[in-house]
């Protein structure tokens, strides 16, 4: 294996090996009875320090990749290599795995919920579509993204229409609490 893989190459290599080596391998937490969520895939981290931090927290298959080409740093943004074992375990318990095309959320579903614009009918969509989409994505733990990427990302992370409706309910509650500062 080369010392530096792109994220795509690393994921492709992992996908090829999953069926024969690590799929379904149980995660064991140090100092516990060994019960925990099953590791259905591999935890992918960027850098050896990140790998060591994750391995201190859980016993699970970890793949280290080099993402130097896409690396960025924001002041105050500290990586997982500085996180404690408890914080890493909590983050892993709350994460959603990425499974391409696991459910089928369509653009029409999102247009009905006023989360994406209909390019043929620009007057049909409210002027706050981007804000609603941003807040729904925040609630679901996704980053801010354009509407054309939203159906694929929601499907890839296994979100269903009920998850979207729950997030929209949360957005509606937030707007009722403080409608002026929200917009």
PDB file of C-alpha atoms in Angstrom:
ATOM      1  CA  UNK A   1       0.000   0.000   0.000  1.00  0.00           C
ATOM      2  CA  UNK A   2       1.307   3.427  -0.862  1.00  0.00           C
ATOM      3  CA  UNK A   3       2.083   5.798   1.980  1.00  0.00           C
ATOM      4  CA  UNK A   4      -0.243   8.491   0.649  1.00  0.00           C
ATOM      5  CA  UNK A   5      -3.740   7.673  -0.607  1.00  0.00           C
ATOM      6  CA  UNK A   6      -6.460   9.996  -1.724  1.00  0.00           C
ATOM      7  CA  UNK A   7      -9.727   9.700   0.191  1.00  0.00           C
ATOM      8  CA  UNK A   8     -11.376   8.057  -2.830  1.00  0.00           C
ATOM      9  CA  UNK A   9      -8.604   5.467  -3.157  1.00  0.00           C
ATOM     10  CA  UNK A  10      -8.662   4.730   0.560  1.00  0.00           C
ATOM     11  CA  UNK A  11     -12.429   4.233   0.596  1.00  0.00           C
ATOM     12  CA  UNK A  12     -12.265   2.018  -2.487  1.00  0.00           C
ATOM     13  CA  UNK A  13      -9.540  -0.114  -0.864  1.00  0.00           C
ATOM     14  CA  UNK A  14     -11.566  -0.363   2.340  1.00  0.00           C
ATOM     15  CA  UNK A  15     -14.708  -1.337   0.425  1.00  0.00           C
ATOM     16  CA  UNK A  16     -12.796  -4.139  -1.305  1.00  0.00           C
ATOM     17  CA  UNK A  17     -11.551  -5.524   2.033  1.00  0.00           C
ATOM     18  CA  UNK A  18     -14.715  -5.164   4.144  1.00  0.00           C
ATOM     19  CA  UNK A  19     -16.370  -8.435   3.184  1.00  0.00           C
ATOM     20  CA  UNK A  20     -13.313 -10.529   4.004  1.00  0.00           C
ATOM     21  CA  UNK A  21     -11.762  -8.929   7.063  1.00  0.00           C
ATOM     22  CA  UNK A  22     -13.467  -6.398   9.314  1.00  0.00           C
ATOM     23  CA  UNK A  23     -17.174  -6.120   8.587  1.00  0.00           C
ATOM     24  CA  UNK A  24     -19.159  -6.778  11.761  1.00  0.00           C
ATOM     25  CA  UNK A  25     -16.097  -6.680  14.023  1.00  0.00           C
ATOM     26  CA  UNK A  26     -17.307  -5.708  17.516  1.00  0.00           C
ATOM     27  CA  UNK A  27     -16.108  -2.518  19.142  1.00  0.00           C
ATOM     28  CA  UNK A  28     -14.734  -3.061  22.648  1.00  0.00           C
ATOM     29  CA  UNK A  29     -14.409  -0.182  25.051  1.00  0.00           C
ATOM     30  CA  UNK A  30     -11.383  -0.360  27.347  1.00  0.00           C
ATOM     31  CA  UNK A  31     -12.324  -1.058  30.963  1.00  0.00           C
ATOM     32  CA  UNK A  32     -15.870  -2.215  30.190  1.00  0.00           C
ATOM     33  CA  UNK A  33     -17.557  -5.548  29.618  1.00  0.00           C
ATOM     34  CA  UNK A  34     -16.811  -5.290  25.894  1.00  0.00           C
ATOM     35  CA  UNK A  35     -20.337  -4.409  24.876  1.00  0.00           C
ATOM     36  CA  UNK A  36     -20.783  -1.543  22.510  1.00  0.00           C
ATOM     37  CA  UNK A  37     -22.013  -0.696  19.062  1.00  0.00           C
ATOM     38  CA  UNK A  38     -20.793  -3.008  16.303  1.00  0.00           C
ATOM     39  CA  UNK A  39     -18.253  -1.491  13.934  1.00  0.00           C
ATOM     40  CA  UNK A  40     -19.955  -2.066  10.610  1.00  0.00           C
ATOM     41  CA  UNK A  41     -17.156  -0.323   8.760  1.00  0.00           C
ATOM     42  CA  UNK A  42     -13.768   1.135   9.432  1.00  0.00           C
ATOM     43  CA  UNK A  43     -13.161   4.416  11.228  1.00  0.00           C
ATOM     44  CA  UNK A  44     -11.278   6.631   8.774  1.00  0.00           C
ATOM     45  CA  UNK A  45      -9.048   9.350  10.212  1.00  0.00           C
ATOM     46  CA  UNK A  46      -6.526  11.760   8.772  1.00  0.00           C
ATOM     47  CA  UNK A  47      -3.090  11.411  10.283  1.00  0.00           C
ATOM     48  CA  UNK A  48      -1.249   9.123  12.680  1.00  0.00           C
ATOM     49  CA  UNK A  49      -1.974  11.274  15.746  1.00  0.00           C
ATOM     50  CA  UNK A  50      -5.713  10.996  15.040  1.00  0.00           C
ATOM     51  CA  UNK A  51      -5.327   7.233  14.663  1.00  0.00           C
ATOM     52  CA  UNK A  52      -3.563   6.923  18.027  1.00  0.00           C
ATOM     53  CA  UNK A  53      -6.239   9.025  19.741  1.00  0.00           C
ATOM     54  CA  UNK A  54      -9.049   6.844  18.358  1.00  0.00           C
ATOM     55  CA  UNK A  55      -7.216   3.629  19.235  1.00  0.00           C
ATOM     56  CA  UNK A  56      -6.786   4.866  22.828  1.00  0.00           C
ATOM     57  CA  UNK A  57     -10.558   5.349  23.021  1.00  0.00           C
ATOM     58  CA  UNK A  58     -11.895   2.221  21.284  1.00  0.00           C
ATOM     59  CA  UNK A  59     -10.672  -1.039  19.855  1.00  0.00           C
ATOM     60  CA  UNK A  60     -11.904  -0.811  16.291  1.00  0.00           C
ATOM     61  CA  UNK A  61     -10.407  -0.995  12.823  1.00  0.00           C
ATOM     62  CA  UNK A  62      -8.927   2.408  11.951  1.00  0.00           C
ATOM     63  CA  UNK A  63      -7.668   3.497   8.545  1.00  0.00           C
ATOM     64  CA  UNK A  64      -5.277   6.425   8.358  1.00  0.00           C
ATOM     65  CA  UNK A  65      -5.338   8.501   5.194  1.00  0.00           C
ATOM     66  CA  UNK A  66      -3.381  11.493   4.029  1.00  0.00           C
ATOM     67  CA  UNK A  67      -5.635  14.407   3.185  1.00  0.00           C
ATOM     68  CA  UNK A  68      -2.943  17.056   2.969  1.00  0.00           C
ATOM     69  CA  UNK A  69      -4.370  18.356  -0.297  1.00  0.00           C
ATOM     70  CA  UNK A  70      -7.721  19.138   1.333  1.00  0.00           C
ATOM     71  CA  UNK A  71      -6.455  20.134   4.772  1.00  0.00           C
ATOM     72  CA  UNK A  72      -7.560  23.477   6.195  1.00  0.00           C
ATOM     73  CA  UNK A  73      -7.304  25.030   9.600  1.00  0.00           C
ATOM     74  CA  UNK A  74      -9.593  27.524  11.257  1.00  0.00           C
ATOM     75  CA  UNK A  75      -8.367  29.406  14.336  1.00  0.00           C
ATOM     76  CA  UNK A  76      -9.737  27.669  17.417  1.00  0.00           C
ATOM     77  CA  UNK A  77     -10.433  24.447  15.497  1.00  0.00           C
ATOM     78  CA  UNK A  78      -8.691  21.637  17.355  1.00  0.00           C
ATOM     79  CA  UNK A  79      -8.509  18.145  15.889  1.00  0.00           C
ATOM     80  CA  UNK A  80      -9.386  14.809  17.461  1.00  0.00           C
ATOM     81  CA  UNK A  81      -5.766  14.168  18.341  1.00  0.00           C
ATOM     82  CA  UNK A  82      -6.340  16.544  21.278  1.00  0.00           C
ATOM     83  CA  UNK A  83      -9.670  15.011  22.362  1.00  0.00           C
ATOM     84  CA  UNK A  84     -10.033  12.781  25.378  1.00  0.00           C
ATOM     85  CA  UNK A  85     -11.083   9.147  25.108  1.00  0.00           C
ATOM     86  CA  UNK A  86     -14.546   9.885  26.536  1.00  0.00           C
ATOM     87  CA  UNK A  87     -15.164  12.621  23.956  1.00  0.00           C
ATOM     88  CA  UNK A  88     -14.099  10.310  21.117  1.00  0.00           C
ATOM     89  CA  UNK A  89     -16.348   7.489  22.378  1.00  0.00           C
ATOM     90  CA  UNK A  90     -19.283   9.905  22.655  1.00  0.00           C
ATOM     91  CA  UNK A  91     -18.664  11.202  19.123  1.00  0.00           C
ATOM     92  CA  UNK A  92     -18.505   7.649  17.750  1.00  0.00           C
ATOM     93  CA  UNK A  93     -21.738   6.712  19.532  1.00  0.00           C
ATOM     94  CA  UNK A  94     -23.491   9.725  17.944  1.00  0.00           C
ATOM     95  CA  UNK A  95     -22.087   9.479  14.426  1.00  0.00           C
ATOM     96  CA  UNK A  96     -23.980   8.261  11.391  1.00  0.00           C
ATOM     97  CA  UNK A  97     -22.123   5.940   9.037  1.00  0.00           C
ATOM     98  CA  UNK A  98     -21.891   6.783   5.361  1.00  0.00           C
ATOM     99  CA  UNK A  99     -23.542   4.237   3.089  1.00  0.00           C
ATOM    100  CA  UNK A 100     -23.952   5.477  -0.497  1.00  0.00           C
ATOM    101  CA  UNK A 101     -27.546   5.348  -1.763  1.00  0.00           C
ATOM    102  CA  UNK A 102     -29.018   3.652   1.329  1.00  0.00           C
ATOM    103  CA  UNK A 103     -32.420   5.368   1.001  1.00  0.00           C
ATOM    104  CA  UNK A 104     -34.173   7.244  -1.740  1.00  0.00           C
ATOM    105  CA  UNK A 105     -34.960  10.859  -0.925  1.00  0.00           C
ATOM    106  CA  UNK A 106     -35.875  12.739  -4.062  1.00  0.00           C
ATOM    107  CA  UNK A 107     -35.618  16.367  -5.009  1.00  0.00           C
ATOM    108  CA  UNK A 108     -39.433  16.428  -5.175  1.00  0.00           C
ATOM    109  CA  UNK A 109     -39.593  15.352  -1.506  1.00  0.00           C
ATOM    110  CA  UNK A 110     -37.344  18.277  -0.591  1.00  0.00           C
ATOM    111  CA  UNK A 111     -39.270  20.741  -2.778  1.00  0.00           C
ATOM    112  CA  UNK A 112     -42.497  19.768  -0.975  1.00  0.00           C
ATOM    113  CA  UNK A 113     -40.760  20.658   2.286  1.00  0.00           C
ATOM    114  CA  UNK A 114     -39.407  23.963   0.915  1.00  0.00           C
ATOM    115  CA  UNK A 115     -35.761  22.898   1.278  1.00  0.00           C
ATOM    116  CA  UNK A 116     -34.724  23.202  -2.368  1.00  0.00           C
ATOM    117  CA  UNK A 117     -35.865  25.464  -5.182  1.00  0.00           C
ATOM    118  CA  UNK A 118     -37.630  24.302  -8.318  1.00  0.00           C
ATOM    119  CA  UNK A 119     -35.545  25.753 -11.131  1.00  0.00           C
ATOM    120  CA  UNK A 120     -38.581  25.881 -13.430  1.00  0.00           C
ATOM    121  CA  UNK A 121     -40.774  27.733 -10.909  1.00  0.00           C
ATOM    122  CA  UNK A 122     -38.602  30.257  -9.005  1.00  0.00           C
ATOM    123  CA  UNK A 123     -41.638  32.127  -7.632  1.00  0.00           C
ATOM    124  CA  UNK A 124     -43.038  28.954  -6.049  1.00  0.00           C
ATOM    125  CA  UNK A 125     -40.369  28.713  -3.346  1.00  0.00           C
ATOM    126  CA  UNK A 126     -40.218  30.950  -0.299  1.00  0.00           C
ATOM    127  CA  UNK A 127     -37.336  33.382   0.010  1.00  0.00           C
ATOM    128  CA  UNK A 128     -36.047  31.560   3.100  1.00  0.00           C
ATOM    129  CA  UNK A 129     -35.334  28.212   1.429  1.00  0.00           C
ATOM    130  CA  UNK A 130     -31.565  28.434   1.920  1.00  0.00           C
ATOM    131  CA  UNK A 131     -31.954  29.333   5.597  1.00  0.00           C
ATOM    132  CA  UNK A 132     -34.396  26.475   6.217  1.00  0.00           C
ATOM    133  CA  UNK A 133     -32.017  24.074   4.458  1.00  0.00           C
ATOM    134  CA  UNK A 134     -29.058  25.342   6.508  1.00  0.00           C
ATOM    135  CA  UNK A 135     -30.956  24.886   9.789  1.00  0.00           C
ATOM    136  CA  UNK A 136     -32.213  21.414   8.841  1.00  0.00           C
ATOM    137  CA  UNK A 137     -28.680  20.373   7.880  1.00  0.00           C
ATOM    138  CA  UNK A 138     -27.379  21.740  11.188  1.00  0.00           C
ATOM    139  CA  UNK A 139     -30.005  19.776  13.117  1.00  0.00           C
ATOM    140  CA  UNK A 140     -29.147  16.568  11.243  1.00  0.00           C
ATOM    141  CA  UNK A 141     -25.408  17.032  11.745  1.00  0.00           C
ATOM    142  CA  UNK A 142     -24.614  17.742   8.106  1.00  0.00           C
ATOM    143  CA  UNK A 143     -22.661  20.741   6.911  1.00  0.00           C
ATOM    144  CA  UNK A 144     -24.182  23.592   4.964  1.00  0.00           C
ATOM    145  CA  UNK A 145     -24.606  22.553   1.339  1.00  0.00           C
ATOM    146  CA  UNK A 146     -26.333  23.627  -1.856  1.00  0.00           C
ATOM    147  CA  UNK A 147     -29.726  22.132  -2.613  1.00  0.00           C
ATOM    148  CA  UNK A 148     -28.460  20.022  -5.493  1.00  0.00           C
ATOM    149  CA  UNK A 149     -26.254  17.998  -3.084  1.00  0.00           C
ATOM    150  CA  UNK A 150     -28.852  17.593  -0.339  1.00  0.00           C
ATOM    151  CA  UNK A 151     -30.824  14.564  -1.665  1.00  0.00           C
ATOM    152  CA  UNK A 152     -27.656  12.510  -2.171  1.00  0.00           C
ATOM    153  CA  UNK A 153     -26.196  13.428   1.233  1.00  0.00           C
ATOM    154  CA  UNK A 154     -29.431  12.691   3.094  1.00  0.00           C
ATOM    155  CA  UNK A 155     -29.681   9.319   1.358  1.00  0.00           C
ATOM    156  CA  UNK A 156     -26.023   8.472   1.888  1.00  0.00           C
ATOM    157  CA  UNK A 157     -26.247   9.021   5.639  1.00  0.00           C
ATOM    158  CA  UNK A 158     -29.451   7.018   5.901  1.00  0.00           C
ATOM    159  CA  UNK A 159     -31.853   9.830   6.760  1.00  0.00           C
ATOM    160  CA  UNK A 160     -35.500   9.220   5.972  1.00  0.00           C
ATOM    161  CA  UNK A 161     -38.417  11.554   5.449  1.00  0.00           C
ATOM    162  CA  UNK A 162     -39.370  11.243   9.135  1.00  0.00           C
ATOM    163  CA  UNK A 163     -35.895  12.500  10.129  1.00  0.00           C
ATOM    164  CA  UNK A 164     -36.315  15.472   7.800  1.00  0.00           C
ATOM    165  CA  UNK A 165     -39.805  16.190   9.130  1.00  0.00           C
ATOM    166  CA  UNK A 166     -38.523  16.042  12.728  1.00  0.00           C
ATOM    167  CA  UNK A 167     -35.732  18.479  11.835  1.00  0.00           C
ATOM    168  CA  UNK A 168     -38.245  20.774  10.135  1.00  0.00           C
ATOM    169  CA  UNK A 169     -40.379  20.688  13.276  1.00  0.00           C
ATOM    170  CA  UNK A 170     -37.309  21.739  15.286  1.00  0.00           C
ATOM    171  CA  UNK A 171     -36.623  24.561  12.791  1.00  0.00           C
ATOM    172  CA  UNK A 172     -40.234  25.717  13.079  1.00  0.00           C
ATOM    173  CA  UNK A 173     -39.984  25.749  16.885  1.00  0.00           C
ATOM    174  CA  UNK A 174     -36.722  27.710  16.706  1.00  0.00           C
ATOM    175  CA  UNK A 175     -38.277  30.303  14.398  1.00  0.00           C
ATOM    176  CA  UNK A 176     -41.264  30.739  16.715  1.00  0.00           C
ATOM    177  CA  UNK A 177     -38.975  31.288  19.700  1.00  0.00           C
ATOM    178  CA  UNK A 178     -36.887  33.989  18.048  1.00  0.00           C
ATOM    179  CA  UNK A 179     -38.097  34.803  14.513  1.00  0.00           C
ATOM    180  CA  UNK A 180     -36.239  38.121  14.154  1.00  0.00           C
ATOM    181  CA  UNK A 181     -32.708  36.935  14.921  1.00  0.00           C
ATOM    182  CA  UNK A 182     -33.273  33.693  12.954  1.00  0.00           C
ATOM    183  CA  UNK A 183     -33.731  35.697   9.777  1.00  0.00           C
TER     184      UNK A 183
END
